Structures are given as C-alpha cells and as structure tokens.
PDB file of C-alpha atoms and ligand atoms in Angstrom:
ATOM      1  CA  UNK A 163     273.192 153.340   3.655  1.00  0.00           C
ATOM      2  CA  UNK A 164     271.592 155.367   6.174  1.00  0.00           C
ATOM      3  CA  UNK A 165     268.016 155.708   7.772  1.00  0.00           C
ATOM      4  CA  UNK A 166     265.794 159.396   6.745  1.00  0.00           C
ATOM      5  CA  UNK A 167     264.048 161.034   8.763  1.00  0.00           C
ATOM      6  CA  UNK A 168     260.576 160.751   7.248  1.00  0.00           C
ATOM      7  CA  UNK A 169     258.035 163.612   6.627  1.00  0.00           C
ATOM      8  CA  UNK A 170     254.903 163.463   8.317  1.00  0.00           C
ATOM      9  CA  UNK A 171     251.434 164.823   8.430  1.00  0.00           C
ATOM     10  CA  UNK A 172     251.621 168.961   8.021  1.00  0.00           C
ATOM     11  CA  UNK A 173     254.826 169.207   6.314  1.00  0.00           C
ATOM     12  CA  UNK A 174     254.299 171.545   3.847  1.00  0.00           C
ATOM     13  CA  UNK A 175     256.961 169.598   1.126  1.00  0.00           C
ATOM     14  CA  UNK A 176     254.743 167.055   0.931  1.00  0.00           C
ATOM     15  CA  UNK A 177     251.818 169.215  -0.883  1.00  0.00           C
ATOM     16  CA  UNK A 178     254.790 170.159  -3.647  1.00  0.00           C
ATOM     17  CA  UNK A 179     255.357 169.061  -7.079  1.00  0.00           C
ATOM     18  CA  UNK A 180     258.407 166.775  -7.316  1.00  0.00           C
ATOM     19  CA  UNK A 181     260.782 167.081 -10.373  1.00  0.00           C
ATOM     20  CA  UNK A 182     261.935 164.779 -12.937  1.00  0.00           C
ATOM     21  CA  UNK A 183     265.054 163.563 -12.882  1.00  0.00           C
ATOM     22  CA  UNK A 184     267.700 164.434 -15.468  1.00  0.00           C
ATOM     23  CA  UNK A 185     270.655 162.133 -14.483  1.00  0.00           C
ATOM     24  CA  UNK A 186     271.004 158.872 -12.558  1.00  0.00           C
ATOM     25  CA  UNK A 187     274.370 159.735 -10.684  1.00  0.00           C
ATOM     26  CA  UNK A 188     275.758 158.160  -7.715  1.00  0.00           C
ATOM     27  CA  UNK A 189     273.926 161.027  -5.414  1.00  0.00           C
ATOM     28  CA  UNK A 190     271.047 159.533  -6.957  1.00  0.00           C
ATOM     29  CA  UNK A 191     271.899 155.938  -5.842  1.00  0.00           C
ATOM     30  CA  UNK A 192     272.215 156.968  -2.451  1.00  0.00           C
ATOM     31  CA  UNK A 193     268.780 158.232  -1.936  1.00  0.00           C
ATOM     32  CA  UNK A 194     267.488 155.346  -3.926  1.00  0.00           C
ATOM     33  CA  UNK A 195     269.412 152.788  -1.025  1.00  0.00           C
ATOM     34  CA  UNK A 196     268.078 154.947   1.592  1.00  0.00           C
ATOM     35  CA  UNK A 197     265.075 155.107   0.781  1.00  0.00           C
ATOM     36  CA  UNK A 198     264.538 151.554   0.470  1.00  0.00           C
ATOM     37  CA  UNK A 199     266.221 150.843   4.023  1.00  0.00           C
ATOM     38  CA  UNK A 200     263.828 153.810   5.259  1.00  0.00           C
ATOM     39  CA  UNK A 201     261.019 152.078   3.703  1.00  0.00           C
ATOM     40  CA  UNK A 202     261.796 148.716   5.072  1.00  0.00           C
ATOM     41  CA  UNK A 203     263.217 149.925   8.603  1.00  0.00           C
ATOM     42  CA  UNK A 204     258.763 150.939   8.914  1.00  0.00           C
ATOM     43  CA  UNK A 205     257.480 148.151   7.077  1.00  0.00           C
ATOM     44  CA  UNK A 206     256.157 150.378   3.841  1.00  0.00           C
ATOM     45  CA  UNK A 207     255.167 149.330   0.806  1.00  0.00           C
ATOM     46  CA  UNK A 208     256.371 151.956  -1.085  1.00  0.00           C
ATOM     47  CA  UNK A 209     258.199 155.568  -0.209  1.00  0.00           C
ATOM     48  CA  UNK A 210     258.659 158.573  -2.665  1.00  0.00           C
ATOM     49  CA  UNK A 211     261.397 160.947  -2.020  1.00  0.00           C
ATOM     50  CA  UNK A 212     259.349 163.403  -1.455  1.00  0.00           C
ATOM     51  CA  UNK A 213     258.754 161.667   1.979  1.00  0.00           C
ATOM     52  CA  UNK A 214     262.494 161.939   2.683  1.00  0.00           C
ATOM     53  CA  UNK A 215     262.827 165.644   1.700  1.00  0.00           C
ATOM     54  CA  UNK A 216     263.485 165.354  -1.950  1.00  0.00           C
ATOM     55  CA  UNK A 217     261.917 166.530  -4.432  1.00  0.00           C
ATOM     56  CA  UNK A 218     262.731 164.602  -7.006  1.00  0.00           C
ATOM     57  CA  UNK A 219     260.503 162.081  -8.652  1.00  0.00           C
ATOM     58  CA  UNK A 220     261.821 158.636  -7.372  1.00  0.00           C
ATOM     59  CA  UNK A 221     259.205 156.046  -5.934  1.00  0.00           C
ATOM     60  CA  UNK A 222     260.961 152.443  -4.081  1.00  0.00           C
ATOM     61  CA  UNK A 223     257.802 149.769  -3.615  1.00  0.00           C
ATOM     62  CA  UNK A 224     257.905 146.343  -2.217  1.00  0.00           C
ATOM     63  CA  UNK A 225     254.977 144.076  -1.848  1.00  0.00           C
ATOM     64  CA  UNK A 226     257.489 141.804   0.233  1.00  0.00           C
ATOM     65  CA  UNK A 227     257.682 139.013  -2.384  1.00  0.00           C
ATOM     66  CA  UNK A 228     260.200 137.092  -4.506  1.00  0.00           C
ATOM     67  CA  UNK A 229     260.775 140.366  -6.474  1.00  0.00           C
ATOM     68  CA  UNK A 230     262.433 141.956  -3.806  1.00  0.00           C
ATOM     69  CA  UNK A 231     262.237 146.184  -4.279  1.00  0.00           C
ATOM     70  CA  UNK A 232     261.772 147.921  -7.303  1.00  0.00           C
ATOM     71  CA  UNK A 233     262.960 151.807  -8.017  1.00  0.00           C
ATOM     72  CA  UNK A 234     260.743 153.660 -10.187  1.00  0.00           C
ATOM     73  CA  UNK A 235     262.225 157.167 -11.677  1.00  0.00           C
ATOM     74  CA  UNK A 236     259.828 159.341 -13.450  1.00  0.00           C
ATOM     75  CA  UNK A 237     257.055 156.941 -13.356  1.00  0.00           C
ATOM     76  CA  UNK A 238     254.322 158.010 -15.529  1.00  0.00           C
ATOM     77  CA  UNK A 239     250.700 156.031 -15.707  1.00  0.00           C
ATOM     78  CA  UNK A 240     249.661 155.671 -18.937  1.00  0.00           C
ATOM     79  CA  UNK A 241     246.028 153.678 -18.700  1.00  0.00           C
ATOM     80  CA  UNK A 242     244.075 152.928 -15.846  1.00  0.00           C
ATOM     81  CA  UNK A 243     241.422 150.101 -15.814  1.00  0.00           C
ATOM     82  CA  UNK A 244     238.455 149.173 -13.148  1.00  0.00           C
ATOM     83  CA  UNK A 245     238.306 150.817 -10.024  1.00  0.00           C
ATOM     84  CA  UNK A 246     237.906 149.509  -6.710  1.00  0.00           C
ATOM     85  CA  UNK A 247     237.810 150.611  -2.939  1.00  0.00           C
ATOM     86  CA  UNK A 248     240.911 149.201  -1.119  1.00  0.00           C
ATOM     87  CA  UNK A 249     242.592 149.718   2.629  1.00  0.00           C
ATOM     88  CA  UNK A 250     245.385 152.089   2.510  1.00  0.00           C
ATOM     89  CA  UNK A 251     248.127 153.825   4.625  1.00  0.00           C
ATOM     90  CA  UNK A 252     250.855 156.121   4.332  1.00  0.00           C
ATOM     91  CA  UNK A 253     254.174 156.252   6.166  1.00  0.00           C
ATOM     92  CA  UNK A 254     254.080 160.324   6.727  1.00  0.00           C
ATOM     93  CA  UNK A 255     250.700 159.374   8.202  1.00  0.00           C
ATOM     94  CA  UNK A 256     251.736 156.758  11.440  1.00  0.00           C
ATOM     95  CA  UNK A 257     249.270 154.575  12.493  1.00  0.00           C
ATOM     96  CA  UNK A 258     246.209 155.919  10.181  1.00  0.00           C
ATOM     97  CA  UNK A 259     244.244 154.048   7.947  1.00  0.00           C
ATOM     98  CA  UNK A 260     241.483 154.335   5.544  1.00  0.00           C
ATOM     99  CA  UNK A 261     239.204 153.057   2.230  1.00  0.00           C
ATOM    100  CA  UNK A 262     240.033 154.753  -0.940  1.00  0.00           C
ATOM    101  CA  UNK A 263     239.381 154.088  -4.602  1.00  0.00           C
ATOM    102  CA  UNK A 264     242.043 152.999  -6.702  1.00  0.00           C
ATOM    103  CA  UNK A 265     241.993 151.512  -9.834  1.00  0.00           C
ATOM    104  CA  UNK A 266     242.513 147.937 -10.605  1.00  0.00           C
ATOM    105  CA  UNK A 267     245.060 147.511 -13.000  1.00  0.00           C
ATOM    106  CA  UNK A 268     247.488 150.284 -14.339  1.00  0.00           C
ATOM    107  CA  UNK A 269     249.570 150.607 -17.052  1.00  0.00           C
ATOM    108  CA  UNK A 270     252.894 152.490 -15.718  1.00  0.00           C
ATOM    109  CA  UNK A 271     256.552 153.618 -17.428  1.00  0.00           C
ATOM    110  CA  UNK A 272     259.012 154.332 -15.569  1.00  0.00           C
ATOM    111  CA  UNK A 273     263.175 154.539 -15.050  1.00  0.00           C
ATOM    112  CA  UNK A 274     265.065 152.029 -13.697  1.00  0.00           C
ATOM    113  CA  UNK A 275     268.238 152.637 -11.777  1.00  0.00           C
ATOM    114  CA  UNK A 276     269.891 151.069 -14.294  1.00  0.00           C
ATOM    115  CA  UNK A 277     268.756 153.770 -16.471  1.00  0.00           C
ATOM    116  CA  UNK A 278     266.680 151.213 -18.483  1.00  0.00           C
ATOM    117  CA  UNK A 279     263.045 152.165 -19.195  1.00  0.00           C
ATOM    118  CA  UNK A 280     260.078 150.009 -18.441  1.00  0.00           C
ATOM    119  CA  UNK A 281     256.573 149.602 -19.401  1.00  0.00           C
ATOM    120  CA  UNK A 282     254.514 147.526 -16.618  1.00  0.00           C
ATOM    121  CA  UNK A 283     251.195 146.276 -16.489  1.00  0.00           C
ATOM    122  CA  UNK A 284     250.436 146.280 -12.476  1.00  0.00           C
ATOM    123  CA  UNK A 285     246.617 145.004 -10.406  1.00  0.00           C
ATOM    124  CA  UNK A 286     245.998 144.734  -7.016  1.00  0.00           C
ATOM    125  CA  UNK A 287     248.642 145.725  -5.007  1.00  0.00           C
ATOM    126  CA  UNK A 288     251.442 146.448  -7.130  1.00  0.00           C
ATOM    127  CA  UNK A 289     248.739 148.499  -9.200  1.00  0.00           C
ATOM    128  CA  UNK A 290     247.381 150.540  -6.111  1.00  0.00           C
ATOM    129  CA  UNK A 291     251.227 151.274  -4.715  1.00  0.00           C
ATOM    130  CA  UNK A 292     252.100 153.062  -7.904  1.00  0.00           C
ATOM    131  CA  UNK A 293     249.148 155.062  -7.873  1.00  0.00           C
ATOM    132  CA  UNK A 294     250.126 156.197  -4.179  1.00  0.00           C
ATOM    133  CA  UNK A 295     253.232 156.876  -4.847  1.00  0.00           C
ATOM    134  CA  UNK A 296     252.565 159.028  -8.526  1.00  0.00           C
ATOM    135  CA  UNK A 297     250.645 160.757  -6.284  1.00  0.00           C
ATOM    136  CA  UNK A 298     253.119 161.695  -3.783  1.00  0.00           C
ATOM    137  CA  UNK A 299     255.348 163.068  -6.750  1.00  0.00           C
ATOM    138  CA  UNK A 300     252.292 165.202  -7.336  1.00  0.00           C
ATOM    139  CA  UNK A 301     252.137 166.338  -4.138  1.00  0.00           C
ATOM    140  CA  UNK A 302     248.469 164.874  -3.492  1.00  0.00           C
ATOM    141  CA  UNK A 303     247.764 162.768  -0.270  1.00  0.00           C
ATOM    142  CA  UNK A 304     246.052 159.971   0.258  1.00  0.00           C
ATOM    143  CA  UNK A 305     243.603 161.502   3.166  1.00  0.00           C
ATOM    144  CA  UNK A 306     242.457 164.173   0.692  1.00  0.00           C
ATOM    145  CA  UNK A 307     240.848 160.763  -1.131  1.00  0.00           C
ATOM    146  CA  UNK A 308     239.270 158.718   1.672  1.00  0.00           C
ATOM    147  CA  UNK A 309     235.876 157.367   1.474  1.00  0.00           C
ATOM    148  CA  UNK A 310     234.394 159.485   4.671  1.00  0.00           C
ATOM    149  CA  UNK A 311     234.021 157.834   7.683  1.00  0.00           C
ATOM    150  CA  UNK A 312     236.562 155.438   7.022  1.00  0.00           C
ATOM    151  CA  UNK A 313     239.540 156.366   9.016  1.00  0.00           C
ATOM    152  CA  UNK A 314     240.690 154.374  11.600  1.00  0.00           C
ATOM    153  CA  UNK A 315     243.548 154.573  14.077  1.00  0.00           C
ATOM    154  CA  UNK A 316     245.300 151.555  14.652  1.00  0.00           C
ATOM    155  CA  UNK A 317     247.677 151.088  17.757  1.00  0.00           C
ATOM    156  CA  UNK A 318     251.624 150.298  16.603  1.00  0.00           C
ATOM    157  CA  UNK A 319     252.556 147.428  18.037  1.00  0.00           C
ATOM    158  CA  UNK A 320     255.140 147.707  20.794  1.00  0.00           C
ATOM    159  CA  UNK A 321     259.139 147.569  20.008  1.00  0.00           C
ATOM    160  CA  UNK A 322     260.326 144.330  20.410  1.00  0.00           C
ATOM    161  CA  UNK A 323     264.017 145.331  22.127  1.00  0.00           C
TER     162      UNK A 323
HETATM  163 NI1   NI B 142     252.352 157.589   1.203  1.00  0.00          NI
END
C-alpha cells in the first residue's frame, strides 16, 4: 500500500467527469487500498479517485466507526429526502471549511470490491459523504455550493513527531 499524492485546489482533473468502471482487477484493488491509507493518513471521511489522479469512479468513506471503510464503485443516488445545511470540508481543499446544503437521507447503489452490488439507505453523515463524493466523480466541488459567507480557515494542528 502506498500514500498518493492528493490533488488540491486548481487542479484542473478535479473539474472532469470520472468514468465507470468496467472491471474490478487487481490494478483496481490497489487504488482502492491506497486510497483508503491516503484517506486515513489526513483524517478524511471519504476520498474519490479523482483526488488521487484517477479518473475512475471509485469513492472510499469512513465515518470512523465499527464499520470500518467502505468502497463504493459506480455509486449512483437514486432518491434524496430532506435537506439540511451541514459543516463540510474537502481534502484537495486543506484547512477550509464551510455550510452547505445536503440532503438528509439518500438512497445510493453502488459496487462493492467484491463485485457485489448494494442498495443503501444513508442520513446524516454517511448520507452527506456520498453526496460529496458523487460529486467529485462529477467533477463538481464543494466550494462551488457554500452558503456565502461561510468559509472559514481553520489552523492544522501541529505534527506531533
Ligand atoms: Ni472532497
């Protein structure tokens, strides 16, 4: 497994469309583990390949609970309900956060790396990650959404070495 350099704020790849994927092959499996020790090396809650480089559409979330991470390939959301205005951030945007609506449940297929496809009903957190991430494989970005005036910078916290 290996650490990706992650794309950040101005990269044109990450206004792109991503593609759906045709096989799950061990290249595939690859990405998927290093995207999820990218993801957890900065303390994301989700990642799309896009945000590696890849266009390909492959999300990894975790909410940091006893589900551990889930892969989603070709996630598609197939009902929305409610709609609510919630704190988000962005890995290819360090440090920046903001209010945007999201809904507050979705219902959400997708690919597992096991090739098995799911159908999930998803609120809160879990709801608002997948819409993120769909959205990276669209190549939309959160800070075209943000309630104005709600950006805010927050200082990282220093390395602990
Ligand atoms: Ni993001």
């Amino acid at each position: 497994m290996a650490i990706r350099n992650i794309r950040l704020e101005g990269d044109e790849i990450l206004k792109k469309k991503s593609r759906e994927v045709e096989t799950i092959d061990e290249k595939l499996q690859i990405l998927i583990d290093d995207m999820i020790e990218t993801m957890h090396k900065y303390n994301g809650v989700g990642l799309a390949a896009v945000q590696v480089g890849i266009l390909k559409r492959v999300i990894v979330i975790d909410l940091y609970d006893d589900k551990g991470p889930i892969t989603l390939i070709n996630p598609v959301i197939l009902k929305t309900k409610g709609e609510h205005e919630v704190d988000e951030g962005c890995l290819s945007f360090p440090n920046q956060f903001a209010k945007v609506l999201r809904p507050e449940e979705v219902v959400a297929e997708y690919t597992n790396r096991e090739g098995k496809r799911i159908k999930v009903k998803a609120k809160d957190l879990l709801a608002q990650a997948i819409c993120h991430e769909v959205d990276h494989l669209n190549g939309e970005l959160f800070m075209d959404k943000i309630i104005p005036g709600t950006l805010e910078y927050v200082e990282p916290e220093e390395d602990k070495k």
